[in-house]
mmCIF file of C-alpha atoms and ligand atoms in Angstrom:
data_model
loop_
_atom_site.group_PDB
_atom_site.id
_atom_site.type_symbol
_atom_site.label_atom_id
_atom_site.label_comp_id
_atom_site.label_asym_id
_atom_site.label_seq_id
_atom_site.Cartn_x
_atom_site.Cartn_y
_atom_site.Cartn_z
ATOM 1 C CA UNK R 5 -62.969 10.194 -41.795
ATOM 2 C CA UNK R 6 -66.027 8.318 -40.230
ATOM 3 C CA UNK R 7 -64.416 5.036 -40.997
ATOM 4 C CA UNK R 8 -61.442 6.127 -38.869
ATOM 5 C CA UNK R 9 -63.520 7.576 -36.062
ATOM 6 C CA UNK R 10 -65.363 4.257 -36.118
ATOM 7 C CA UNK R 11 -62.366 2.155 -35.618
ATOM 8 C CA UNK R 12 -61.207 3.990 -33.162
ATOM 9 C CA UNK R 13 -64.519 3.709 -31.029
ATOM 10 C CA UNK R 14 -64.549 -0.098 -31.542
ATOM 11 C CA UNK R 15 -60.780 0.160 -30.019
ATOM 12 C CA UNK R 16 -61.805 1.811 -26.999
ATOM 13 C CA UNK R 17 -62.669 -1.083 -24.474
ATOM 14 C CA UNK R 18 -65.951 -0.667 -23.440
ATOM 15 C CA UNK R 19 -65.459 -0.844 -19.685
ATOM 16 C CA UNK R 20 -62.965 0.374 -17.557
ATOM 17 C CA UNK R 21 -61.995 -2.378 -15.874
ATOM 18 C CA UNK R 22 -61.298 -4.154 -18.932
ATOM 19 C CA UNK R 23 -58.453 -1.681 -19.362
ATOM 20 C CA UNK R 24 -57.151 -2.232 -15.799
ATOM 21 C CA UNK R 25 -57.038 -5.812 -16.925
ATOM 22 C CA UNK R 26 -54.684 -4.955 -19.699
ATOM 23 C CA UNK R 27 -52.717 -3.422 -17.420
ATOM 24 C CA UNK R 28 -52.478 -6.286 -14.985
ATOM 25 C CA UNK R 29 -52.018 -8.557 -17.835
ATOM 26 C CA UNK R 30 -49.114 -6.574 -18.843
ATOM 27 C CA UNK R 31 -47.688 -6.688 -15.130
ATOM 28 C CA UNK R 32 -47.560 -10.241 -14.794
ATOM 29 C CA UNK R 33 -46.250 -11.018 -18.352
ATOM 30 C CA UNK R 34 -43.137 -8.003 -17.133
ATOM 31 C CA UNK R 35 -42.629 -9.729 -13.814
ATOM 32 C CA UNK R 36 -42.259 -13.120 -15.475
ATOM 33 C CA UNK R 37 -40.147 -11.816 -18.307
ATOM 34 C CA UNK R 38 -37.913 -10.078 -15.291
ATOM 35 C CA UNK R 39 -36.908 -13.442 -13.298
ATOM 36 C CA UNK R 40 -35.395 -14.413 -16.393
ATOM 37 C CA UNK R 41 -34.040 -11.521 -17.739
ATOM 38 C CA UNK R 42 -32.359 -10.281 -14.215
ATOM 39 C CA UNK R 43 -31.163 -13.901 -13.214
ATOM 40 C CA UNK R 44 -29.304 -14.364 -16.367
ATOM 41 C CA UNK R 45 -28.042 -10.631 -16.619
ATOM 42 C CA UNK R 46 -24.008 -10.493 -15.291
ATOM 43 C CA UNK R 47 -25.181 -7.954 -12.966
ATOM 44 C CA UNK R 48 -28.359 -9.351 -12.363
ATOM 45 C CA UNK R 49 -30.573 -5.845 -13.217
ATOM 46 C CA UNK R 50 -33.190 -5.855 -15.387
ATOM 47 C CA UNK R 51 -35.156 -3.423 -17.106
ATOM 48 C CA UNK R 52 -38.690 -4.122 -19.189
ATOM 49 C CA UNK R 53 -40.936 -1.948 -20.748
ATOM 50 C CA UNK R 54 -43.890 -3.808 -22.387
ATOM 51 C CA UNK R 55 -47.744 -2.997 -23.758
ATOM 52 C CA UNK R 56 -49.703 -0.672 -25.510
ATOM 53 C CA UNK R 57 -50.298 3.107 -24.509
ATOM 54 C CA UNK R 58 -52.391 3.431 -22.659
ATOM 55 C CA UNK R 59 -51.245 -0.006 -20.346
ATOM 56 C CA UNK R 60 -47.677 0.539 -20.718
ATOM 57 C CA UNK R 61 -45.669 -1.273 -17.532
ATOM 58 C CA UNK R 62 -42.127 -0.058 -16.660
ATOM 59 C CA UNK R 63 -40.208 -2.438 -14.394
ATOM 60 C CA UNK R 64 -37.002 -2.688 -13.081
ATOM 61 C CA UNK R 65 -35.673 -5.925 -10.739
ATOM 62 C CA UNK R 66 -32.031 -5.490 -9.332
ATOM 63 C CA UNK R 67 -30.819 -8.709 -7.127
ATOM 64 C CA UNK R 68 -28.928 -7.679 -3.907
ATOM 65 C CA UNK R 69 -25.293 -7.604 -4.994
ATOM 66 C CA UNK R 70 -23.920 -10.209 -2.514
ATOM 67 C CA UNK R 71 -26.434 -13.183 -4.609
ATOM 68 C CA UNK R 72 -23.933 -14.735 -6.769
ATOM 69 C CA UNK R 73 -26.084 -17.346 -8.275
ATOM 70 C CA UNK R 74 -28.222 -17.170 -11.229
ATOM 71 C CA UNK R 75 -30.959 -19.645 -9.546
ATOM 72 C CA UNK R 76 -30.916 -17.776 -5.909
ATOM 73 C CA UNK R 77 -31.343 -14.379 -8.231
ATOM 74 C CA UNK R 78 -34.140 -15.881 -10.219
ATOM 75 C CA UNK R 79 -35.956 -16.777 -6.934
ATOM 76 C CA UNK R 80 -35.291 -13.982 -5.236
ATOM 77 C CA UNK R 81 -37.489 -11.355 -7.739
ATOM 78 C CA UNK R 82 -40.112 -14.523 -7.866
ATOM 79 C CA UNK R 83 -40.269 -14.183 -4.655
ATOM 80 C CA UNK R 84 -40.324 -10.599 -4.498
ATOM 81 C CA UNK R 85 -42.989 -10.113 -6.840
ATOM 82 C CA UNK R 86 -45.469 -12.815 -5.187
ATOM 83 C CA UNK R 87 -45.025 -10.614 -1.946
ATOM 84 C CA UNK R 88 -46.191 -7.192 -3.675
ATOM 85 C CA UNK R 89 -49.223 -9.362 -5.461
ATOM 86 C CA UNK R 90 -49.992 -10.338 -1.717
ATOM 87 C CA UNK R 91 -49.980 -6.852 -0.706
ATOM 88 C CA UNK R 92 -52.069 -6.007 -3.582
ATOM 89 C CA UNK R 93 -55.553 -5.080 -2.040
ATOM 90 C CA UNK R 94 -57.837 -8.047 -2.748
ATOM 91 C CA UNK R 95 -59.992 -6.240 -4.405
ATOM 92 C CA UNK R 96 -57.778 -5.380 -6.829
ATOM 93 C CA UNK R 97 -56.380 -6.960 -9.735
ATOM 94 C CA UNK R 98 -52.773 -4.973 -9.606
ATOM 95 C CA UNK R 99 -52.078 -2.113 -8.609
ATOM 96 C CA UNK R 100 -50.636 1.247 -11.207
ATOM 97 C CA UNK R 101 -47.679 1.114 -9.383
ATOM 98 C CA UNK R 102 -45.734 -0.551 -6.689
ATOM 99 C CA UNK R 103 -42.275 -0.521 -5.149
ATOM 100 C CA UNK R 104 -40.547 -3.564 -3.688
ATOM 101 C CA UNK R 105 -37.883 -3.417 -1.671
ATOM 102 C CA UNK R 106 -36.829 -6.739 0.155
ATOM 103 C CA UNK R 107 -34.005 -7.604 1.733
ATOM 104 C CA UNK R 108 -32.517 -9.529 -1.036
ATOM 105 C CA UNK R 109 -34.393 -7.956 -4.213
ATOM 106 C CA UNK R 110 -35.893 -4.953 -5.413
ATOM 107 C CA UNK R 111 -38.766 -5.180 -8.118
ATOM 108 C CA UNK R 112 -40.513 -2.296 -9.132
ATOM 109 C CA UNK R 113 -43.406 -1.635 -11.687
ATOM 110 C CA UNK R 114 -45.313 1.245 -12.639
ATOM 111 C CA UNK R 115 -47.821 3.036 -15.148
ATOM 112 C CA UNK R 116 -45.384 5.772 -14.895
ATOM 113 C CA UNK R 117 -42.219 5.868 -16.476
ATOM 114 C CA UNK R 118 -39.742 5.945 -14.039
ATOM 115 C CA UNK R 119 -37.146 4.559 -15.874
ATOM 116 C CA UNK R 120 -36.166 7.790 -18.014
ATOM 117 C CA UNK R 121 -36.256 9.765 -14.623
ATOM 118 C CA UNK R 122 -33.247 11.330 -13.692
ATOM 119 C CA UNK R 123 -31.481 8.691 -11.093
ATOM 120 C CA UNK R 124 -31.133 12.151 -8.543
ATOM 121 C CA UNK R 125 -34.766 12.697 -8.219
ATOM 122 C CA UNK R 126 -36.152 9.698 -8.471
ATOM 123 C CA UNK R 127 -37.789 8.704 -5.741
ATOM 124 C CA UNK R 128 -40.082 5.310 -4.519
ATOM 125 C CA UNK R 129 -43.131 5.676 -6.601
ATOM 126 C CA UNK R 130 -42.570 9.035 -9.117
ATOM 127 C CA UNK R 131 -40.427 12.001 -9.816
ATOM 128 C CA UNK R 132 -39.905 13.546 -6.268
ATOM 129 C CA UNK R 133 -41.649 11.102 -4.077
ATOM 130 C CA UNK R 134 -40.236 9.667 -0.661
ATOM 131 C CA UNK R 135 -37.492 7.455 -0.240
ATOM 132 C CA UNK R 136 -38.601 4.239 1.368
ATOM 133 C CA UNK R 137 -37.104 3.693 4.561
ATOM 134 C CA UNK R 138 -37.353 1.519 7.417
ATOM 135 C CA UNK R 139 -35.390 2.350 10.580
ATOM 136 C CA UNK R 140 -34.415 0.278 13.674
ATOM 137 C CA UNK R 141 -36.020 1.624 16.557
ATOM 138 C CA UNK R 142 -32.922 1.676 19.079
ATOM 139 C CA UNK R 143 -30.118 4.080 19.488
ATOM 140 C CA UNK R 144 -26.390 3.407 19.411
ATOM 141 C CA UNK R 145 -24.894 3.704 22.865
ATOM 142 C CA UNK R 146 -21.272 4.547 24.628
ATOM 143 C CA UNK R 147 -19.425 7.170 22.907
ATOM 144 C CA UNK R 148 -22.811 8.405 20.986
ATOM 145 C CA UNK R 149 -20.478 11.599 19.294
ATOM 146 C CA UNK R 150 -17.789 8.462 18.328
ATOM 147 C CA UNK R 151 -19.882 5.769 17.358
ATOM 148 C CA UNK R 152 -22.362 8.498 15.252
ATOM 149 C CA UNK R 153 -19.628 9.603 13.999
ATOM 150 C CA UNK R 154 -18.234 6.567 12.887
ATOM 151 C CA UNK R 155 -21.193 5.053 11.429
ATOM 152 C CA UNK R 156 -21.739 8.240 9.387
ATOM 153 C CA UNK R 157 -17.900 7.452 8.008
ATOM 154 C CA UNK R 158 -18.925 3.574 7.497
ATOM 155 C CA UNK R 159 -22.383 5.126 5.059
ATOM 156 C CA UNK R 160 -20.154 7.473 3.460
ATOM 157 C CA UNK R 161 -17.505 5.113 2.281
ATOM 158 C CA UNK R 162 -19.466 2.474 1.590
ATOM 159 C CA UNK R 163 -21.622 4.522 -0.858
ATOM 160 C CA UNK R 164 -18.113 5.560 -2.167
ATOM 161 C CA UNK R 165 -16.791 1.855 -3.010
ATOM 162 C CA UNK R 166 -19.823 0.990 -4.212
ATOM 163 C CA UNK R 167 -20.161 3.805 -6.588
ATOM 164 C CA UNK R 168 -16.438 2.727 -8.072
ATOM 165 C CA UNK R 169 -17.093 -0.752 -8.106
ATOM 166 C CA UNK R 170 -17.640 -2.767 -11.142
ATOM 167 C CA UNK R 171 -19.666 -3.896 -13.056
ATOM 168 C CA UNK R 172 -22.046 -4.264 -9.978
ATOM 169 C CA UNK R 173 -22.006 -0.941 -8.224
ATOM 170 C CA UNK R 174 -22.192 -2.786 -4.966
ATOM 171 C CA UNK R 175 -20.363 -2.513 -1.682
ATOM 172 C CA UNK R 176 -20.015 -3.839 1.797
ATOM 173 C CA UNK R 177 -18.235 -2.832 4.901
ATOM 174 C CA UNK R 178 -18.332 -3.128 8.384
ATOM 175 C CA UNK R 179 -17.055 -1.079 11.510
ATOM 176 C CA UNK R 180 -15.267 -2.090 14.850
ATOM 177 C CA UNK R 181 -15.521 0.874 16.965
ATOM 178 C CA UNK R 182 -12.880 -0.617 19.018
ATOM 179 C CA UNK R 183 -15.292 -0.028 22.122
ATOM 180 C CA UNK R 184 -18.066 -2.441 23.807
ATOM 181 C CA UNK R 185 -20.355 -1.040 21.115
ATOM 182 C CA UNK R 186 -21.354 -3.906 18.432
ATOM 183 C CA UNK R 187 -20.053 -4.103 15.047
ATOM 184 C CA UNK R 188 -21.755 -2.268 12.868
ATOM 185 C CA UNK R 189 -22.659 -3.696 8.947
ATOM 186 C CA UNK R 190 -23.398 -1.685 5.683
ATOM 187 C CA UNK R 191 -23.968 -1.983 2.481
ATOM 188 C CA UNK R 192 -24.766 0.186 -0.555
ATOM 189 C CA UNK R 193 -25.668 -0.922 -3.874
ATOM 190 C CA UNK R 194 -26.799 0.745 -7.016
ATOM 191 C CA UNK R 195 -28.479 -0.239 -10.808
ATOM 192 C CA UNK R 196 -25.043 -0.874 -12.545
ATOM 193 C CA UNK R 197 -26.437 1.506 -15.633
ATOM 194 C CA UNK R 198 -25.372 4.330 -13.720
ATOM 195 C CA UNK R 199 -22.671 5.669 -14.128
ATOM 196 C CA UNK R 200 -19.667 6.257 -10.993
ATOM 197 C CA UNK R 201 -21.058 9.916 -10.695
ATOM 198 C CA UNK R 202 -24.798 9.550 -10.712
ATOM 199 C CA UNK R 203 -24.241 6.374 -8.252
ATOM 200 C CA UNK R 204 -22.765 8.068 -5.705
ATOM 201 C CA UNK R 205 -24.963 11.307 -6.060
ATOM 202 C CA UNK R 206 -28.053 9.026 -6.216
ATOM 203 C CA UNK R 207 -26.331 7.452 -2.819
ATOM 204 C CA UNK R 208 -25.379 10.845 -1.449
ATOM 205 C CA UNK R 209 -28.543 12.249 -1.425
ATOM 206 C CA UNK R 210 -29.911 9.678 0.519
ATOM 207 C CA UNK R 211 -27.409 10.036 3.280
ATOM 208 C CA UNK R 212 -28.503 13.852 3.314
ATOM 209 C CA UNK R 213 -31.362 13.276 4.506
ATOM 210 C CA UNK R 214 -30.431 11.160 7.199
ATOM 211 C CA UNK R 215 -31.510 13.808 10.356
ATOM 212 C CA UNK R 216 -30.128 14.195 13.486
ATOM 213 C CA UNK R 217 -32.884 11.537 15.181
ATOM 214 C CA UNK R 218 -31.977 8.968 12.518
ATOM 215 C CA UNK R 219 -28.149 9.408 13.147
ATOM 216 C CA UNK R 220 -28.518 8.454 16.540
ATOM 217 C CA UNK R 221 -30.520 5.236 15.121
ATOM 218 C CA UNK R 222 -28.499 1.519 15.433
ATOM 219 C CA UNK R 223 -29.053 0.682 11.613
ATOM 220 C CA UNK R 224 -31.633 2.196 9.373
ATOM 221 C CA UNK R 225 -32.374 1.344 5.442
ATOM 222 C CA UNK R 226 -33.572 4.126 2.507
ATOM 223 C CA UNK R 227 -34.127 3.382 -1.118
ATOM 224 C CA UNK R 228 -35.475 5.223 -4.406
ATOM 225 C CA UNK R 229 -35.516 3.485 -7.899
ATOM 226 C CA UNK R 230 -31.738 3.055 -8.645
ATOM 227 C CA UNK R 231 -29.611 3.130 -5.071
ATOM 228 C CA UNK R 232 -29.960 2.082 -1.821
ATOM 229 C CA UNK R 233 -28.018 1.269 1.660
ATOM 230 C CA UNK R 234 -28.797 -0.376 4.840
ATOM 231 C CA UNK R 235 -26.546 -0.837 7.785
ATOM 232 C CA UNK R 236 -27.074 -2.762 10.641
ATOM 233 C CA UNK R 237 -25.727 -4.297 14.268
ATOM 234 C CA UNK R 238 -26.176 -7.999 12.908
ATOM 235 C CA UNK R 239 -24.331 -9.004 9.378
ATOM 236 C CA UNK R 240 -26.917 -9.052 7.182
ATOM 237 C CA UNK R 241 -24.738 -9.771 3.618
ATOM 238 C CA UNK R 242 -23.304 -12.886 2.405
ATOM 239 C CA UNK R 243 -19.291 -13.315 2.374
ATOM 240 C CA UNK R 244 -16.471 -10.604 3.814
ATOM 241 C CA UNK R 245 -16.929 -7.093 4.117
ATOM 242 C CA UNK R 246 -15.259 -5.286 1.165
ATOM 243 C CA UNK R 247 -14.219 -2.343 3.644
ATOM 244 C CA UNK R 248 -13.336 -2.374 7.497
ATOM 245 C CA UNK R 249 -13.394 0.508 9.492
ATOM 246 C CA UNK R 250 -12.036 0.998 12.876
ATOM 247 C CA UNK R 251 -12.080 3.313 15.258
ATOM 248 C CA UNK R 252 -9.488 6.399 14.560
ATOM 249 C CA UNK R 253 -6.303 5.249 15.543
ATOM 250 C CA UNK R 254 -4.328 7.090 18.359
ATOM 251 C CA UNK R 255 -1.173 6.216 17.819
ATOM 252 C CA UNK R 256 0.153 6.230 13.984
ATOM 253 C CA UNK R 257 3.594 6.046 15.897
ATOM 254 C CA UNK R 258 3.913 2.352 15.152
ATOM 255 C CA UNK R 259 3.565 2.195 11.390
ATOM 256 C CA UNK R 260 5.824 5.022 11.202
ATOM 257 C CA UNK R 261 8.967 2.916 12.948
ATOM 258 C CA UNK R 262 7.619 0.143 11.080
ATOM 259 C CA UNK R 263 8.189 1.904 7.618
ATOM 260 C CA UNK R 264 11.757 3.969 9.249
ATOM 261 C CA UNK R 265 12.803 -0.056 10.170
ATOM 262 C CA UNK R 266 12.117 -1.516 6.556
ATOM 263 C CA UNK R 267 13.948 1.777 4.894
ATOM 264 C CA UNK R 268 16.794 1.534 7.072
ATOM 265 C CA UNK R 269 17.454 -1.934 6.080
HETATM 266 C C1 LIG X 311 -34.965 -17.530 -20.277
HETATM 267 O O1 LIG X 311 -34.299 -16.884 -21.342
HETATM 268 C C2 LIG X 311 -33.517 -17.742 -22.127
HETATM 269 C C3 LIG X 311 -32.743 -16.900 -23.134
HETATM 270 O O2 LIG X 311 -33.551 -15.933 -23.711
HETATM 271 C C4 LIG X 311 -34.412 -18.782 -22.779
HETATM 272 O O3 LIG X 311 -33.640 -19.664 -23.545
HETATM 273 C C5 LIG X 311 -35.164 -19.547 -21.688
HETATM 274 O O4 LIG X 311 -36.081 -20.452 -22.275
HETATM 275 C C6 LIG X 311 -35.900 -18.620 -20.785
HETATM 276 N N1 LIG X 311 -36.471 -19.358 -19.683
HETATM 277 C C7 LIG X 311 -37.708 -19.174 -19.259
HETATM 278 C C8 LIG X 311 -38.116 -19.992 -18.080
HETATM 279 O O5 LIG X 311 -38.480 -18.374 -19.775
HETATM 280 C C1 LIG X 312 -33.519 7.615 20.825
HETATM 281 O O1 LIG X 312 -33.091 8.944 21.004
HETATM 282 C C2 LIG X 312 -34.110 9.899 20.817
HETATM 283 C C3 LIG X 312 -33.488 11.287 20.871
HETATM 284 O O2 LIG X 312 -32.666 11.430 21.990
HETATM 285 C C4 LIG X 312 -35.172 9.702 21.896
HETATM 286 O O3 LIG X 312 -36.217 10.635 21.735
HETATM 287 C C5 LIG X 312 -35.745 8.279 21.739
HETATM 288 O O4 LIG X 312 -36.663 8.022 22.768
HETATM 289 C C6 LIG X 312 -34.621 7.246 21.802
HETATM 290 N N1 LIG X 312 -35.156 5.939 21.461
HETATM 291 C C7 LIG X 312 -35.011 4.869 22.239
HETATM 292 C C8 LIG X 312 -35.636 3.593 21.745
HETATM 293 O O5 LIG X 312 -34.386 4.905 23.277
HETATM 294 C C1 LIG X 313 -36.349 12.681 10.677
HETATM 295 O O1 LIG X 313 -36.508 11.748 9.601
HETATM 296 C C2 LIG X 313 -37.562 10.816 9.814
HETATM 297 C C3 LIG X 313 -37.519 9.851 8.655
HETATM 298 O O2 LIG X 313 -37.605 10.516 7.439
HETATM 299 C C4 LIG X 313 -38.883 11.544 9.940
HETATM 300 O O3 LIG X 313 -39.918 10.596 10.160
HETATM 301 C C5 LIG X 313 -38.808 12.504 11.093
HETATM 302 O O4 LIG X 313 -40.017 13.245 11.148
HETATM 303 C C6 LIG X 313 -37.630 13.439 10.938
HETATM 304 N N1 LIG X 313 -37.488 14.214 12.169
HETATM 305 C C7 LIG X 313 -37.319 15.512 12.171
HETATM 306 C C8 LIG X 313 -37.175 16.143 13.497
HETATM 307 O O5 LIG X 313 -37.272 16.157 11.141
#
């Protein structure tokens, strides 16, 4: 019994910072592990879990669906994850827990494990917690009830595609209103371990709590661990949108004689 009590004691590190070290240690050894393991995934997600209790890291890296290449992917969470170290406090070694999420990577680590979370709930740093998001500050203008309207369509089905798509649950669109008012780009993406269903709940939830200032808003982005979407006036996606929107058409009448022509042939 005293033996085991002793060896025990002489496990415990004998200052607290030298555990916060282990910790770090662990962090950098995940975010190295995670270029390579995400860059030469097919769907270019990763997850790692790695150290001891009680310096356990959980990390995640998921490269924007529209990166094609392995190398661009690799650099892209490298990239990523030098960013949060320079947002790191200097006084500070790591931090428990930080969320990344860059236009062309997300890389997230924690002390928490946020991987077994449910993907509904999760949010940017634990069970429950905010959705990042980052809005642009101007309005849509014209029609505001059309183009609102329309944009809220454009979120909607892009979160839908995306949600079917496989194996990256990824999607792009874009929308011509059809008016003066710019063209509007989206794009949704999710970690391809979830499945069609949690996807597109994980993506519908964030669109629910879009409120009525935000709808009015030109392009906006929100994220939580597994899904995300941004849309935008300026394309901000590699290659062709994978859905195109337009404004509601007035007249069907065309197709219809179009279809009436080719039957009465
Ligand atoms: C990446 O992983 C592959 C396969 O496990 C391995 O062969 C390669 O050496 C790794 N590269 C680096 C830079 O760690
Ligand atoms: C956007 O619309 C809201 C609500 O009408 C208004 O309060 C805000 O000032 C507008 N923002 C800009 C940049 O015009
Ligand atoms: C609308 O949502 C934004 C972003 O979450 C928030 O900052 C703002 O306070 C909300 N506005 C209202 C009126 O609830």
């Amino acid at each position: 019994m005293g033996i085991i009590l002793l060896l025990l004691l002489s496990s415990i590190p004998p200052f607290q910072a030298a555990a916060a070290d282990v910790f770090c240690g662990n962090v950098k050894v995940v975010a190295a592990t995670l270029v390579n393991k995400t860059s030469s995934s097919p769907t270019h997600f990763a997850t790692v879990t790695f150290g001891d209790a009680p310096d356990v890291v959980y990390a995640l890296a998921l490269c924007r669906g529209d990166i094609l290449d392995d190398s661009t992917c690799a650099d892209a969470v490298t990239n990523t994850f030098r960013k949060v170290q320079n947002l790191t406090p200097p006084e500070m070694e790591c931090l428990k827990g930080f969320s990344a999420y860059y236009a062309d990577c997300i890389f997230i680590y924690n002390a928490i494990n946020l991987l077994a979370a449910s993907p509904n709930t999760v949010g940017s740093y634990e069970d429950g917690g905010r959705p990042f998001q980052r809005w642009n500050v101007k309005n849509v203008t014209g029609d505001i009830p059309l183009i609102t309207g329309l944009i809220h369509d454009l979120r909607v089905e892009t979160a839908e595609k995306a949600a079917n798509a496989t194996p990256k649950r990824f999607a792009t669109g874009v929308l011509d209103s059809g008016t003066s008012f710019p063209k509007i780009y989206s794009l949704s993406q999710c970690t391809p371990d979830l499945s069609a269903g949690d996807c597109l709940a994980c993506l519908r939830r964030l669109l629910g709590m879009i409120n009525s200032t935000m709808a009015l808003r030109m392009g906006g982005q929100m994220a939580v661990v597994r899904c995300y979407f941004r849309f935008d006036a300026s394309k901000f996606y590699e290659g062709e949108p994978m859905i195109t929107l337009g404004a509601p058409s007035p007249a069907p009448a065309p197709a219809e004689h179009k279809s009436k022509s080719s039957t009465n042939k």
